[in-house]
Coordinates of N, CA and C in Angstrom, one line a residue:
X1 N -23.2 -21.5 14.1 CA -22.5 -20.9 15.2 C -21.1 -20.5 14.8
X2 N -20.8 -19.3 15.1 CA -19.5 -18.7 14.7 C -18.4 -19.2 15.8
X3 N -17.3 -19.6 15.2 CA -16.2 -20.0 16.1 C -14.9 -19.5 15.5
X4 N -14.1 -18.9 16.4 CA -12.7 -18.6 16.0 C -11.8 -19.3 17.0
X5 N -10.9 -20.2 16.5 CA -10.1 -21.0 17.4 C -8.6 -20.7 17.1
X6 N -8.0 -20.1 18.1 CA -6.5 -19.8 17.9 C -5.7 -21.0 18.4
X7 N -4.5 -21.1 17.8 CA -3.6 -22.1 18.2 C -2.1 -21.6 17.9
X8 N -1.2 -22.3 18.5 CA 0.2 -22.0 18.2 C 1.0 -21.2 19.2
X9 N 0.3 -20.8 20.3 CA 1.0 -20.1 21.3 C 1.9 -21.0 22.1
X10 N 2.7 -20.4 23.0 CA 3.6 -21.2 23.9 C 4.7 -20.3 24.5
X11 N 5.7 -21.0 25.0 CA 6.8 -20.3 25.6 C 8.0 -20.4 24.6
X12 N 8.6 -19.2 24.4 CA 9.7 -19.1 23.5 C 10.8 -18.2 24.1
X13 N 12.0 -18.4 23.7 CA 13.1 -17.5 24.2 C 13.1 -16.2 23.4
X14 N 13.7 -15.2 24.0 CA 13.8 -14.0 23.2 C 14.6 -14.2 21.9
X15 N 14.2 -13.6 20.8 CA 14.8 -13.8 19.5 C 14.2 -15.0 18.8
X16 N 13.3 -15.8 19.4 CA 12.7 -16.9 18.8 C 11.5 -16.5 17.9
X17 N 10.9 -17.6 17.4 CA 9.7 -17.4 16.5 C 8.6 -18.3 16.9
X18 N 7.4 -17.8 16.6 CA 6.2 -18.6 16.8 C 5.2 -18.3 15.6
X19 N 4.4 -19.3 15.3 CA 3.4 -19.0 14.2 C 2.0 -19.3 14.8
X20 N 1.2 -18.3 14.9 CA -0.2 -18.4 15.4 C -1.1 -18.7 14.2
X21 N -2.1 -19.5 14.5 CA -3.2 -19.8 13.5 C -4.5 -19.5 14.2
X22 N -5.5 -19.1 13.3 CA -6.8 -18.9 13.8 C -7.7 -19.6 12.7
X23 N -8.5 -20.5 13.1 CA -9.4 -21.2 12.2 C -10.8 -20.7 12.5
X24 N -11.5 -20.3 11.4 CA -12.8 -19.8 11.5 C -13.9 -20.8 11.0
X25 N -15.0 -20.7 11.6 CA -16.2 -21.5 11.1 C -17.4 -20.7 11.4
X26 N -18.5 -21.0 10.5 CA -19.7 -20.3 10.7 C -19.8 -18.9 10.1
X27 N -18.8 -18.5 9.4 CA -18.9 -17.2 8.7 C -18.4 -17.3 7.3
X28 N -18.8 -16.3 6.5 CA -18.3 -16.2 5.1 C -16.9 -15.6 5.2
X29 N -15.9 -16.4 5.4 CA -14.6 -15.9 5.9 C -14.1 -14.8 4.9
X30 N -14.2 -15.0 3.7 CA -13.6 -14.1 2.7 C -14.0 -12.7 2.8
X31 N -15.1 -12.4 3.3 CA -15.6 -11.0 3.4 C -15.2 -10.3 4.6
X32 N -14.6 -11.0 5.6 CA -14.2 -10.4 6.9 C -12.8 -9.9 6.9
X33 N -12.7 -8.7 7.6 CA -11.4 -8.3 8.0 C -10.9 -9.1 9.2
X34 N -9.8 -9.7 9.1 CA -9.2 -10.6 10.1 C -8.1 -9.9 10.8
X35 N -8.1 -9.9 12.1 CA -7.1 -9.2 12.9 C -6.6 -10.1 14.0
X36 N -5.3 -9.7 14.4 CA -4.7 -10.3 15.6 C -4.6 -9.1 16.6
X37 N -5.0 -9.4 17.8 CA -4.9 -8.4 18.9 C -4.1 -9.1 20.1
X38 N -3.7 -8.3 21.0 CA -3.0 -8.9 22.2 C -3.3 -8.1 23.4
X39 N -3.3 -8.8 24.5 CA -3.5 -8.1 25.8 C -2.6 -8.7 26.8
X40 N -1.7 -7.8 27.3 CA -0.8 -8.1 28.4 C -1.4 -7.8 29.7
X41 N -0.9 -8.5 30.8 CA -1.5 -8.2 32.1 C -1.5 -6.8 32.5
X42 N -2.6 -6.3 32.9 CA -2.7 -4.9 33.4 C -2.7 -3.9 32.2
X43 N -2.8 -4.3 31.0 CA -2.8 -3.4 29.8 C -4.1 -3.6 29.0
X44 N -4.4 -2.6 28.2 CA -5.6 -2.7 27.3 C -5.2 -3.6 26.1
X45 N -6.3 -4.2 25.6 CA -6.1 -5.0 24.4 C -5.7 -4.1 23.2
X46 N -4.8 -4.5 22.4 CA -4.3 -3.6 21.3 C -4.2 -4.4 20.0
X47 N -4.4 -3.7 18.9 CA -4.2 -4.3 17.6 C -2.8 -4.6 17.3
X48 N -2.5 -5.8 16.8 CA -1.2 -6.2 16.4 C -1.1 -6.1 14.9
X49 N -2.0 -6.7 14.2 CA -2.0 -6.7 12.8 C -3.4 -7.1 12.3
X50 N -3.7 -6.6 11.1 CA -5.0 -6.9 10.5 C -4.9 -7.0 9.0
X51 N -5.7 -7.8 8.4 CA -5.7 -8.0 6.9 C -7.2 -7.9 6.5
X52 N -7.5 -7.1 5.5 CA -8.8 -6.9 5.0 C -9.2 -8.0 4.0
X53 N -10.4 -8.0 3.6 CA -10.9 -8.9 2.6 C -10.2 -8.7 1.3
X54 N -9.7 -7.5 1.0 CA -9.0 -7.2 -0.2 C -7.5 -7.4 -0.1
X55 N -7.1 -7.8 1.1 CA -5.6 -8.1 1.3 C -4.8 -6.9 1.8
X56 N -5.5 -5.8 2.1 CA -4.7 -4.7 2.7 C -4.3 -5.0 4.1
X57 N -3.1 -4.7 4.5 CA -2.5 -5.1 5.7 C -2.0 -3.9 6.5
X58 N -2.2 -3.9 7.8 CA -1.5 -2.9 8.6 C -1.0 -3.6 9.9
X59 N 0.0 -3.0 10.4 CA 0.7 -3.5 11.6 C 0.9 -2.4 12.7
X60 N 0.9 -2.9 13.9 CA 1.3 -1.9 15.0 C 2.7 -1.6 14.8
X61 N 3.1 -0.4 15.1 CA 4.5 0.0 15.0 C 5.5 -0.9 15.7
X62 N 5.0 -1.4 16.9 CA 5.9 -2.2 17.7 C 6.3 -3.6 17.1
X63 N 5.5 -4.0 16.1 CA 5.8 -5.3 15.5 C 6.1 -5.2 14.0
X64 N 6.1 -4.0 13.5 CA 6.4 -3.8 12.1 C 7.8 -4.4 11.8
X65 N 7.9 -5.2 10.7 CA 9.2 -5.8 10.3 C 9.5 -7.1 11.0
X66 N 8.8 -7.4 12.1 CA 9.0 -8.7 12.8 C 7.9 -9.7 12.6
X67 N 6.7 -9.2 12.5 CA 5.5 -10.0 12.4 C 4.9 -9.9 11.0
X68 N 4.3 -11.0 10.6 CA 3.7 -11.1 9.3 C 2.3 -11.8 9.4
X69 N 1.3 -11.1 8.9 CA -0.1 -11.6 8.9 C -0.4 -12.1 7.5
X70 N -1.1 -13.2 7.4 CA -1.5 -13.8 6.1 C -2.9 -14.5 6.3
X71 N -3.6 -14.6 5.2 CA -4.9 -15.3 5.3 C -5.0 -16.3 4.2
X72 N -5.7 -17.4 4.4 CA -6.0 -18.4 3.4 C -7.5 -18.6 3.4
X73 N -8.2 -18.0 2.4 CA -9.6 -18.0 2.4 C -10.2 -19.4 2.1
X74 N -9.5 -20.2 1.4 CA -9.9 -21.5 1.1 C -10.0 -22.4 2.4
X75 N -9.0 -22.2 3.3 CA -9.0 -22.9 4.5 C -9.7 -22.2 5.7
X76 N -10.1 -20.9 5.4 CA -10.7 -20.1 6.5 C -9.8 -20.0 7.6
X77 N -8.6 -19.6 7.3 CA -7.6 -19.4 8.4 C -6.8 -18.1 8.2
X78 N -6.4 -17.6 9.3 CA -5.5 -16.4 9.3 C -4.3 -16.8 10.2
X79 N -3.2 -16.3 9.8 CA -1.9 -16.7 10.5 C -1.2 -15.4 11.0
X80 N -0.4 -15.6 12.0 CA 0.5 -14.5 12.4 C 1.9 -15.2 12.6
X81 N 2.8 -14.9 11.8 CA 4.2 -15.3 11.9 C 4.9 -14.3 12.7
X82 N 5.5 -14.7 13.9 CA 6.1 -13.8 14.8 C 7.6 -14.2 14.9
X83 N 8.5 -13.3 14.4 CA 9.9 -13.5 14.5 C 10.6 -12.5 15.4
X84 N 11.8 -12.8 15.8 CA 12.5 -11.9 16.7 C 11.7 -11.4 17.9
X85 N 11.1 -12.4 18.5 CA 10.2 -12.1 19.6 C 11.0 -11.5 20.8
X86 N 10.3 -10.6 21.5 CA 10.9 -9.9 22.6 C 10.0 -10.2 23.9
X87 N 10.6 -10.0 25.1 CA 9.8 -10.2 26.3 C 8.5 -9.3 26.3
X88 N 8.6 -8.2 25.7 CA 7.4 -7.3 25.7 C 6.3 -7.8 24.8
X89 N 6.6 -8.8 24.0 CA 5.5 -9.4 23.2 C 4.7 -10.4 24.0
X90 N 5.0 -10.6 25.2 CA 4.3 -11.6 26.0 C 2.9 -11.0 26.3
X91 N 1.9 -11.9 25.9 CA 0.5 -11.5 26.0 C -0.4 -12.6 25.6
X92 N -1.7 -12.5 25.9 CA -2.7 -13.4 25.3 C -3.0 -12.8 23.9
X93 N -2.9 -13.6 22.9 CA -3.2 -13.1 21.5 C -4.6 -13.6 21.1
X94 N -5.4 -12.7 20.6 CA -6.7 -13.0 20.2 C -6.9 -12.8 18.7
X95 N -7.7 -13.6 18.1 CA -8.1 -13.5 16.7 C -9.5 -12.8 16.7
X96 N -9.7 -11.9 15.7 CA -10.9 -11.2 15.5 C -11.3 -11.2 14.1
X97 N -12.7 -11.4 13.9 CA -13.3 -11.3 12.6 C -14.3 -10.1 12.6
X98 N -14.2 -9.2 11.6 CA -15.1 -8.1 11.6 C -15.6 -7.8 10.2
X99 N -16.9 -7.5 10.1 CA -17.5 -7.1 8.9 C -18.7 -6.4 9.2
X100 N -18.8 -5.1 8.7 CA -20.0 -4.3 8.9 C -20.3 -4.3 10.5
X101 N -21.4 -4.7 10.9 CA -21.8 -4.6 12.3 C -21.4 -5.9 13.0
X102 N -20.9 -6.9 12.3 CA -20.6 -8.2 12.9 C -19.1 -8.2 13.4
X103 N -18.9 -8.8 14.6 CA -17.7 -8.7 15.3 C -17.5 -9.9 16.1
X104 N -16.5 -10.8 15.9 CA -16.3 -12.0 16.6 C -14.9 -12.1 17.1
X105 N -14.8 -12.7 18.3 CA -13.4 -12.9 18.9 C -13.2 -14.4 19.2
X106 N -12.0 -14.8 19.2 CA -11.6 -16.1 19.6 C -11.3 -16.1 21.1
X107 N -10.9 -17.2 21.7 CA -10.7 -17.3 23.1 C -9.3 -16.9 23.6
X108 N -8.4 -16.8 22.6 CA -7.1 -16.4 22.9 C -6.1 -17.5 23.1
X109 N -4.8 -17.2 22.8 CA -3.7 -18.1 23.1 C -2.6 -17.4 23.7
X110 N -2.0 -18.0 24.7 CA -0.9 -17.3 25.5 C 0.4 -17.4 24.7
X111 N 1.1 -16.3 24.6 CA 2.4 -16.3 24.1 C 3.3 -15.7 25.2
X112 N 4.3 -16.4 25.6 CA 5.3 -16.0 26.7 C 6.7 -16.0 26.1
X113 N 7.3 -14.8 26.2 CA 8.7 -14.7 25.7 C 9.6 -14.5 26.9
X114 N 10.4 -15.5 27.2 CA 11.2 -15.5 28.4 C 12.4 -16.4 28.3
X115 N 13.5 -16.0 28.9 CA 14.6 -16.9 28.9 C 14.6 -17.7 30.2

């Protein structure tokens, strides 16, 4: 059974940092493109950052220079380091694993940026 479990969300003040983690099980982690997405209330889910099996990375323009995605294939984990957080970063953050026709999502973790 495939599971993606996110952790690390919470409440942080503007300008603060958080590190999200996503632990995968039930998949050959190393062959999957891993991504972080987010969905704010009333908005569509959007890509935040993704890293391919080969290590290619892309970021949404809105987080470029502030967020960093990384993967650890041995631990079957993907991380999202979020710095200089803004109120507009408030959303539920989801982990996604994708390879060919296979596509899996985690349950999400809430990130709230507020003073």
